[in-house]
Amino acid sequence: MLNFYPGPSKLYPEVRTYLTDAYEEGILGAPHRGEQFVQLSRTVVGSLKRRLNIPQDYYIFFTSSATECWEILIQSLTKKKSFHIYNGSFGEKWYEYAKKLRSEAEGLRFDINEPMPVDQLDVSTDTELICFTQNETSNGTQVSATTILNLHNRYRDTLTAVDATSSMAGLNLKYIKADIWFASVQKCFGLPPGLAVLVCSPRAIFRAKQMNERNHYNSLVFMYEKMLNYQTTHTPNVLNIYLLKRMLEDRSFIKQIDIDLTDRANELYEFFGQFTEFKLLVENEEVRSKTVLALEANERLVEDIKKRALHHNIRLGNGYGPWQRNTFRIANFPAIGNEEYEELKRFFLHYYA
Ligand SMILES: *Cc1c(COP(=O)(O)O)cnc(C)c1O
């Protein structure tokens, strides 16, 4: 089965071996306060920094999902309000959660064919956290490094948090240009669901300590205090942390992965731009995602394409949110091989050219 679903997505084939190795090494039944786990956790933190170009002085935490990160950040870094800039379902959901926890949270929606409108932002001075989604998995758009830099320059004194769930471990993100980044591992990391990585700047941790919010098992200060000893507040997903360690050791550095993914994204956009029955959902090339492509057609054709593909053992991604029925999505994740995209292209040429 070829799997182009944008999460949970295709696993690295090596995961099969890592799984049995984890069993053999006895890590899965080891206590999470013991030396074996601490050693594993320390190694993974080091590998994440080295392999993904995360600054040495940033802090890394393990959580169970990106959704959990949304909640942790609002709980532990805002007393009054966050500001959310979004153009799709994931960014909007984060904003909806924020409003439930802090009723004054504010949001600004922008068009999927426009860059994130940094110049037009009106973020009040009592805003504690600016939130946006680097790669909006629901519609196949992304916020460019330049736009993130502009935001950083315009709001230097406000903490910024970035949902990078479908780009971390695929793109060479400039972590220094924002305070908080997070991603769950069932997208670009090519691992099974149930683990997320939360990356925080020293400034973000300083703020968390100042706020000292201690009402939740996943309060950021608790996580920080445990992580000083490479431990977690609760029994973590040891298996997935182990898989993450092995995956990071075996992969290239992020700079190379980014180059390869970008090349392949360009090829895929060129290829999928040539059809007449369906078209790329995002017209503005500048804001197209490098890791998730969204294709638009009438609802019947979308159904037909997905069904026919499945019949040929190709799993395409369903549309999401408002684009659920009139789009399908294709992941461009590192765990998927070039030859698999060649097969995908042959399928489309055969039936839809
Ligand atoms: C998949 C996804 C999420 C949700 O991830 P979970 O691990 O299910 O919480 C959040 N944000 C983005 C951008 C995503 O792609």
CSV table of C-alpha atoms and ligand atoms in Angstrom, one decimal:
chain,number,residue,atom,x,y,z
A,1,MET,CA,0.0,0.0,0.0
A,2,LEU,CA,1.4,3.4,-0.9
A,3,ASN,CA,0.4,5.9,1.7
A,4,PHE,CA,0.2,9.7,1.0
A,5,TYR,CA,-2.0,10.5,3.9
A,6,PRO,CA,-0.8,13.7,5.7
A,7,GLY,CA,-1.0,12.2,9.2
A,8,PRO,CA,-0.9,9.6,10.5
A,9,SER,CA,1.4,9.1,7.6
A,10,LYS,CA,3.7,6.5,6.1
A,11,LEU,CA,6.2,5.2,8.7
A,12,TYR,CA,9.9,4.9,7.9
A,13,PRO,CA,10.3,1.3,6.9
A,14,GLU,CA,13.1,0.9,9.4
A,15,VAL,CA,10.5,1.4,12.2
A,16,ARG,CA,9.8,-2.3,11.9
A,17,THR,CA,13.4,-3.1,13.0
A,18,TYR,CA,13.4,-0.4,15.7
A,19,LEU,CA,10.3,-1.9,17.2
A,20,THR,CA,11.8,-5.3,17.7
A,21,ASP,CA,15.1,-3.7,18.9
A,22,ALA,CA,13.1,-1.7,21.5
A,23,TYR,CA,11.7,-5.0,22.8
A,24,GLU,CA,15.0,-6.7,22.8
A,25,GLU,CA,16.8,-3.9,24.6
A,26,GLY,CA,14.3,-4.0,27.5
A,27,ILE,CA,13.6,-0.3,27.5
A,28,LEU,CA,9.9,-0.7,27.3
A,29,GLY,CA,9.5,-2.2,30.7
A,30,ALA,CA,12.1,0.0,32.3
A,31,PRO,CA,11.1,2.5,35.0
A,32,HIS,CA,10.8,6.1,33.7
A,33,ARG,CA,12.7,7.5,36.7
A,34,GLY,CA,15.6,5.0,36.1
A,35,GLU,CA,19.0,5.5,34.5
A,36,GLN,CA,18.1,3.7,31.3
A,37,PHE,CA,15.2,6.0,30.4
A,38,VAL,CA,17.1,9.1,31.5
A,39,GLN,CA,20.0,8.1,29.2
A,40,LEU,CA,17.6,7.6,26.3
A,41,SER,CA,15.9,10.9,26.9
A,42,ARG,CA,19.2,12.8,27.1
A,43,THR,CA,20.3,11.2,23.9
A,44,VAL,CA,17.1,12.1,22.1
A,45,VAL,CA,17.3,15.8,23.2
A,46,GLY,CA,20.9,16.0,21.9
A,47,SER,CA,20.0,14.3,18.6
A,48,LEU,CA,17.0,16.6,18.1
A,49,LYS,CA,19.1,19.7,18.6
A,50,ARG,CA,21.9,18.4,16.3
A,51,ARG,CA,19.8,16.9,13.6
A,52,LEU,CA,17.1,19.6,13.4
A,53,ASN,CA,19.3,22.6,14.0
A,54,ILE,CA,17.6,23.6,17.2
A,55,PRO,CA,19.7,26.1,19.2
A,56,GLN,CA,21.7,24.6,22.0
A,57,ASP,CA,20.1,26.8,24.7
A,58,TYR,CA,16.5,25.9,23.7
A,59,TYR,CA,14.6,23.5,25.9
A,60,ILE,CA,12.9,20.4,24.6
A,61,PHE,CA,9.9,18.6,26.1
A,62,PHE,CA,7.9,15.5,25.3
A,63,THR,CA,4.2,15.7,25.2
A,64,SER,CA,1.6,13.3,23.8
A,65,SER,CA,0.2,15.4,20.9
A,66,ALA,CA,0.2,18.8,19.2
A,67,THR,CA,-3.2,19.4,20.6
A,68,GLU,CA,-1.8,19.0,24.1
A,69,CYS,CA,0.8,21.6,23.2
A,70,TRP,CA,-1.9,24.1,22.2
A,71,GLU,CA,-3.4,23.7,25.7
A,72,ILE,CA,-0.1,23.7,27.6
A,73,LEU,CA,0.9,27.0,26.0
A,74,ILE,CA,-2.3,28.8,26.7
A,75,GLN,CA,-2.5,27.5,30.3
A,76,SER,CA,1.1,28.2,31.2
A,77,LEU,CA,2.1,31.3,29.2
A,78,THR,CA,-1.1,33.4,29.2
A,79,LYS,CA,-3.1,34.8,32.0
A,80,LYS,CA,-5.2,37.1,29.9
A,81,LYS,CA,-4.9,36.5,26.2
A,82,SER,CA,-3.2,35.1,23.2
A,83,PHE,CA,-3.5,36.4,19.6
A,84,HIS,CA,-4.1,33.8,16.8
A,85,ILE,CA,-3.4,34.4,13.1
A,86,TYR,CA,-4.8,31.6,11.0
A,87,ASN,CA,-6.1,30.6,7.6
A,88,GLY,CA,-7.2,27.0,8.1
A,89,SER,CA,-8.7,24.4,10.4
A,90,PHE,CA,-5.7,23.7,12.7
A,91,GLY,CA,-4.9,27.3,13.4
A,92,GLU,CA,-8.6,28.0,14.0
A,93,LYS,CA,-9.0,25.0,16.4
A,94,TRP,CA,-6.0,26.3,18.4
A,95,TYR,CA,-7.8,29.7,18.6
A,96,GLU,CA,-11.1,28.0,19.7
A,97,TYR,CA,-9.3,26.1,22.5
A,98,ALA,CA,-7.6,29.3,23.6
A,99,LYS,CA,-11.0,31.1,23.9
A,100,LYS,CA,-12.3,28.4,26.1
A,101,LEU,CA,-9.4,28.8,28.5
A,102,ARG,CA,-9.0,32.6,28.2
A,103,SER,CA,-12.1,34.2,26.9
A,104,GLU,CA,-10.3,37.4,25.8
A,105,ALA,CA,-8.1,35.5,23.2
A,106,GLU,CA,-8.2,37.2,19.9
A,107,GLY,CA,-7.9,36.0,16.3
A,108,LEU,CA,-7.4,37.1,12.8
A,109,ARG,CA,-8.3,35.0,9.8
A,110,PHE,CA,-6.4,35.6,6.5
A,111,ASP,CA,-7.0,34.3,3.0
A,112,ILE,CA,-5.3,31.1,1.8
A,113,ASN,CA,-3.8,32.9,-1.2
A,114,GLU,CA,-2.3,35.7,0.9
A,115,PRO,CA,0.9,35.6,2.9
A,116,MET,CA,0.3,35.9,6.7
A,117,PRO,CA,-0.5,39.7,7.0
A,118,VAL,CA,2.2,40.8,9.4
A,119,ASP,CA,2.0,44.5,8.4
A,120,GLN,CA,-1.8,44.6,9.1
A,121,LEU,CA,-1.6,43.1,12.5
A,122,ASP,CA,-3.0,45.0,15.4
A,123,VAL,CA,-1.8,43.1,18.4
A,124,SER,CA,-2.6,44.9,21.7
A,125,THR,CA,0.2,45.4,24.2
A,126,ASP,CA,-1.5,43.1,26.8
A,127,THR,CA,-1.2,40.2,24.4
A,128,GLU,CA,1.1,37.5,26.0
A,129,LEU,CA,1.5,35.1,23.1
A,130,ILE,CA,1.2,35.3,19.3
A,131,CYS,CA,0.2,32.0,17.8
A,132,PHE,CA,0.3,30.8,14.2
A,133,THR,CA,0.6,27.6,12.2
A,134,GLN,CA,3.8,27.4,10.0
A,135,ASN,CA,2.3,24.7,7.8
A,136,GLU,CA,-1.5,24.5,7.6
A,137,THR,CA,-2.1,20.9,7.0
A,138,SER,CA,-5.8,21.4,6.3
A,139,ASN,CA,-5.3,23.5,3.1
A,140,GLY,CA,-1.7,23.1,2.0
A,141,THR,CA,-0.4,26.5,2.8
A,142,GLN,CA,2.7,27.6,4.7
A,143,VAL,CA,4.2,30.7,6.3
A,144,SER,CA,7.6,31.5,4.8
A,145,ALA,CA,10.8,32.1,6.8
A,146,THR,CA,10.8,35.7,5.7
A,147,THR,CA,7.3,36.3,7.0
A,148,ILE,CA,8.3,34.7,10.3
A,149,LEU,CA,11.3,37.0,10.4
A,150,ASN,CA,9.0,40.0,9.8
A,151,LEU,CA,6.7,39.0,12.6
A,152,HIS,CA,9.7,38.5,14.9
A,153,ASN,CA,11.1,42.0,14.1
A,154,ARG,CA,7.7,43.6,14.5
A,155,TYR,CA,6.8,42.0,17.9
A,156,ARG,CA,10.2,41.5,19.5
A,157,ASP,CA,8.8,41.8,23.0
A,158,THR,CA,6.0,39.3,22.7
A,159,LEU,CA,6.4,35.6,22.8
A,160,THR,CA,5.6,33.8,19.6
A,161,ALA,CA,4.4,30.1,19.3
A,162,VAL,CA,4.5,28.1,16.1
A,163,ASP,CA,2.6,25.0,15.3
A,164,ALA,CA,5.0,23.2,13.0
A,165,THR,CA,3.3,19.8,13.2
A,166,SER,CA,3.5,19.0,9.5
A,167,SER,CA,6.9,20.5,8.8
A,168,MET,CA,9.2,19.9,11.7
A,169,ALA,CA,11.8,17.2,10.8
A,170,GLY,CA,11.0,18.0,7.1
A,171,LEU,CA,12.0,21.6,6.8
A,172,ASN,CA,15.1,23.5,8.1
A,173,LEU,CA,13.1,25.8,10.4
A,174,LYS,CA,14.8,28.9,11.8
A,175,TYR,CA,14.0,28.1,15.5
A,176,ILE,CA,15.8,31.3,16.7
A,177,LYS,CA,13.1,33.4,15.1
A,178,ALA,CA,10.3,32.3,17.4
A,179,ASP,CA,10.1,31.2,21.1
A,180,ILE,CA,8.0,28.1,20.9
A,181,TRP,CA,7.8,25.4,18.2
A,182,PHE,CA,6.0,22.1,18.4
A,183,ALA,CA,5.0,19.1,16.3
A,184,SER,CA,3.6,15.6,16.8
A,185,VAL,CA,5.6,12.8,15.2
A,186,GLN,CA,3.0,11.1,13.0
A,187,LYS,CA,3.7,13.6,10.2
A,188,CYS,CA,7.1,14.6,8.9
A,189,PHE,CA,8.9,12.5,11.5
A,190,GLY,CA,7.5,9.3,9.9
A,191,LEU,CA,6.7,7.7,13.3
A,192,PRO,CA,3.5,6.3,14.8
A,193,PRO,CA,1.2,8.8,16.7
A,194,GLY,CA,1.2,9.4,20.4
A,195,LEU,CA,4.2,11.7,20.9
A,196,ALA,CA,5.0,15.3,20.3
A,197,VAL,CA,8.1,17.5,20.7
A,198,LEU,CA,7.8,20.9,22.3
A,199,VAL,CA,10.7,23.3,21.8
A,200,CYS,CA,11.0,26.4,24.0
A,201,SER,CA,13.4,29.4,24.0
A,202,PRO,CA,15.1,30.4,27.2
A,203,ARG,CA,12.8,33.5,27.2
A,204,ALA,CA,9.7,31.3,27.1
A,205,ILE,CA,10.9,29.3,30.1
A,206,PHE,CA,11.8,32.4,31.9
A,207,ARG,CA,8.2,33.6,31.4
A,208,ALA,CA,6.8,30.2,32.5
A,209,LYS,CA,8.7,30.4,35.7
A,210,GLN,CA,7.6,34.0,36.3
A,211,MET,CA,3.9,33.0,35.8
A,212,ASN,CA,4.5,29.9,37.9
A,213,GLU,CA,1.2,28.2,36.8
A,214,ARG,CA,1.0,24.9,38.7
A,215,ASN,CA,-2.6,23.8,38.3
A,216,HIS,CA,-2.1,21.0,35.8
A,217,TYR,CA,-0.1,17.8,35.4
A,218,ASN,CA,1.3,19.3,32.2
A,219,SER,CA,2.0,22.8,33.5
A,220,LEU,CA,5.1,24.0,31.7
A,221,VAL,CA,7.0,24.7,35.0
A,222,PHE,CA,6.4,21.1,36.1
A,223,MET,CA,7.6,19.9,32.8
A,224,TYR,CA,10.7,22.2,33.0
A,225,GLU,CA,11.5,21.0,36.5
A,226,LYS,CA,11.3,17.3,35.5
A,227,MET,CA,13.2,17.8,32.3
A,228,LEU,CA,16.2,19.2,34.2
A,229,ASN,CA,16.8,15.5,34.9
A,230,TYR,CA,15.6,14.4,31.5
A,231,GLN,CA,12.4,13.1,32.9
A,232,THR,CA,8.7,13.8,32.3
A,233,THR,CA,5.8,14.6,34.6
A,234,HIS,CA,4.0,11.4,33.9
A,235,THR,CA,5.0,8.0,32.4
A,236,PRO,CA,5.8,9.0,28.8
A,237,ASN,CA,5.5,7.2,25.5
A,238,VAL,CA,8.9,5.4,25.9
A,239,LEU,CA,8.4,3.3,22.8
A,240,ASN,CA,8.0,6.3,20.6
A,241,ILE,CA,10.8,8.2,22.3
A,242,TYR,CA,13.0,5.2,21.5
A,243,LEU,CA,11.8,5.2,17.9
A,244,LEU,CA,12.6,8.9,17.6
A,245,LYS,CA,16.1,8.3,18.8
A,246,ARG,CA,16.7,5.6,16.2
A,247,MET,CA,15.1,7.5,13.4
A,248,LEU,CA,17.2,10.7,14.2
A,249,GLU,CA,20.4,8.6,14.2
A,250,ASP,CA,19.7,7.1,10.8
A,251,ARG,CA,18.5,10.2,8.9
A,252,SER,CA,20.4,12.9,7.2
A,253,PHE,CA,20.8,16.3,8.7
A,254,ILE,CA,17.8,18.6,8.2
A,255,LYS,CA,19.5,20.9,5.7
A,256,GLN,CA,19.7,18.0,3.2
A,257,ILE,CA,16.2,16.7,4.0
A,258,ASP,CA,14.9,20.2,3.3
A,259,ILE,CA,16.7,20.5,0.0
A,260,ASP,CA,15.4,17.1,-1.2
A,261,LEU,CA,11.8,17.8,0.0
A,262,THR,CA,11.8,21.3,-1.6
A,263,ASP,CA,13.0,19.8,-5.0
A,264,ARG,CA,10.3,17.2,-4.8
A,265,ALA,CA,7.6,19.7,-3.9
A,266,ASN,CA,8.6,21.8,-6.9
A,267,GLU,CA,8.3,18.7,-9.1
A,268,LEU,CA,4.9,17.7,-7.6
A,269,TYR,CA,3.5,21.2,-8.1
A,270,GLU,CA,4.6,21.2,-11.7
A,271,PHE,CA,3.1,17.8,-12.3
A,272,PHE,CA,-0.2,18.4,-10.6
A,273,GLY,CA,-0.5,21.8,-12.2
A,274,GLN,CA,-1.0,20.2,-15.6
A,275,PHE,CA,-4.5,18.6,-15.2
A,276,THR,CA,-7.7,20.2,-16.3
A,277,GLU,CA,-10.3,18.2,-14.2
A,278,PHE,CA,-8.7,19.2,-10.9
A,279,LYS,CA,-6.5,22.0,-9.8
A,280,LEU,CA,-4.2,23.1,-7.0
A,281,LEU,CA,-6.3,24.6,-4.2
A,282,VAL,CA,-3.6,27.2,-3.5
A,283,GLU,CA,-3.0,29.5,-6.5
A,284,ASN,CA,-0.3,31.7,-5.0
A,285,GLU,CA,2.9,29.8,-5.4
A,286,GLU,CA,4.6,31.8,-2.6
A,287,VAL,CA,2.3,30.4,0.1
A,288,ARG,CA,2.1,26.8,-1.1
A,289,SER,CA,3.2,24.2,1.4
A,290,LYS,CA,6.3,22.2,0.7
A,291,THR,CA,5.0,19.2,2.7
A,292,VAL,CA,1.2,19.0,2.0
A,293,LEU,CA,-0.4,19.5,-1.4
A,294,ALA,CA,-4.1,20.2,-1.6
A,295,LEU,CA,-6.0,19.5,-4.9
A,296,GLU,CA,-9.4,20.7,-5.7
A,297,ALA,CA,-12.1,19.2,-7.9
A,298,ASN,CA,-15.9,18.7,-7.8
A,299,GLU,CA,-17.1,16.5,-5.1
A,300,ARG,CA,-17.9,13.5,-7.3
A,301,LEU,CA,-14.5,13.5,-8.9
A,302,VAL,CA,-12.7,13.8,-5.6
A,303,GLU,CA,-14.6,10.7,-4.4
A,304,ASP,CA,-13.8,8.9,-7.7
A,305,ILE,CA,-10.1,9.7,-7.5
A,306,LYS,CA,-9.8,8.6,-3.9
A,307,LYS,CA,-11.7,5.4,-4.5
A,308,ARG,CA,-9.9,4.5,-7.7
A,309,ALA,CA,-6.5,5.2,-6.0
A,310,LEU,CA,-7.4,2.9,-3.1
A,311,HIS,CA,-8.3,0.2,-5.6
A,312,HIS,CA,-4.7,0.6,-6.9
A,313,ASN,CA,-3.4,0.4,-3.3
A,314,ILE,CA,-2.7,4.1,-3.2
A,315,ARG,CA,-4.0,6.0,-0.1
A,316,LEU,CA,-4.6,9.7,-0.8
A,317,GLY,CA,-5.5,12.2,2.0
A,318,ASN,CA,-9.1,13.2,2.5
A,319,GLY,CA,-9.9,16.9,2.4
A,320,TYR,CA,-10.1,18.6,5.9
A,321,GLY,CA,-12.5,21.0,7.5
A,322,PRO,CA,-14.3,23.3,5.0
A,323,TRP,CA,-12.2,21.6,2.2
A,324,GLN,CA,-13.3,18.1,3.2
A,325,ARG,CA,-15.4,17.2,0.2
A,326,ASN,CA,-13.9,19.3,-2.6
A,327,THR,CA,-10.2,18.5,-2.1
A,328,PHE,CA,-7.9,15.7,-1.5
A,329,ARG,CA,-4.4,16.0,-0.1
A,330,ILE,CA,-1.0,14.5,-0.8
A,331,ALA,CA,1.8,14.4,1.8
A,332,ASN,CA,5.3,15.2,0.7
A,333,PHE,CA,7.0,13.7,3.7
A,334,PRO,CA,10.6,12.5,4.0
A,335,ALA,CA,9.6,8.9,4.8
A,336,ILE,CA,8.0,8.5,1.4
A,337,GLY,CA,10.4,7.4,-1.4
A,338,ASN,CA,10.8,9.1,-4.7
A,339,GLU,CA,9.8,5.9,-6.5
A,340,GLU,CA,6.5,6.0,-4.7
A,341,TYR,CA,5.8,9.4,-6.2
A,342,GLU,CA,6.7,8.1,-9.6
A,343,GLU,CA,4.0,5.4,-9.2
A,344,LEU,CA,1.5,8.1,-8.0
A,345,LYS,CA,2.3,10.1,-11.1
A,346,ARG,CA,1.8,7.1,-13.4
A,347,PHE,CA,-1.6,6.6,-11.8
A,348,PHE,CA,-2.7,10.1,-12.4
A,349,LEU,CA,-1.4,10.2,-16.0
A,350,HIS,CA,-3.1,6.9,-16.8
A,351,TYR,CA,-6.6,7.9,-15.5
A,352,TYR,CA,-6.8,11.7,-15.5
A,353,ALA,CA,-4.5,13.1,-18.2
B,1,LIG,C1,-2.1,17.0,12.8
B,1,LIG,C2,-2.0,18.4,13.3
B,1,LIG,C3,-2.3,18.8,14.6
B,1,LIG,C4,-2.9,17.8,15.5
B,1,LIG,O1,-1.9,16.9,15.9
B,1,LIG,P1,-2.3,15.8,17.1
B,1,LIG,O2,-1.0,15.1,17.3
B,1,LIG,O3,-3.4,15.0,16.6
B,1,LIG,O4,-2.7,16.6,18.3
B,1,LIG,C5,-2.2,20.1,15.0
B,1,LIG,N1,-1.7,21.0,14.1
B,1,LIG,C6,-1.4,20.7,12.8
B,1,LIG,C7,-0.9,21.8,12.0
B,1,LIG,C8,-1.5,19.4,12.4
B,1,LIG,O5,-1.1,19.1,11.1
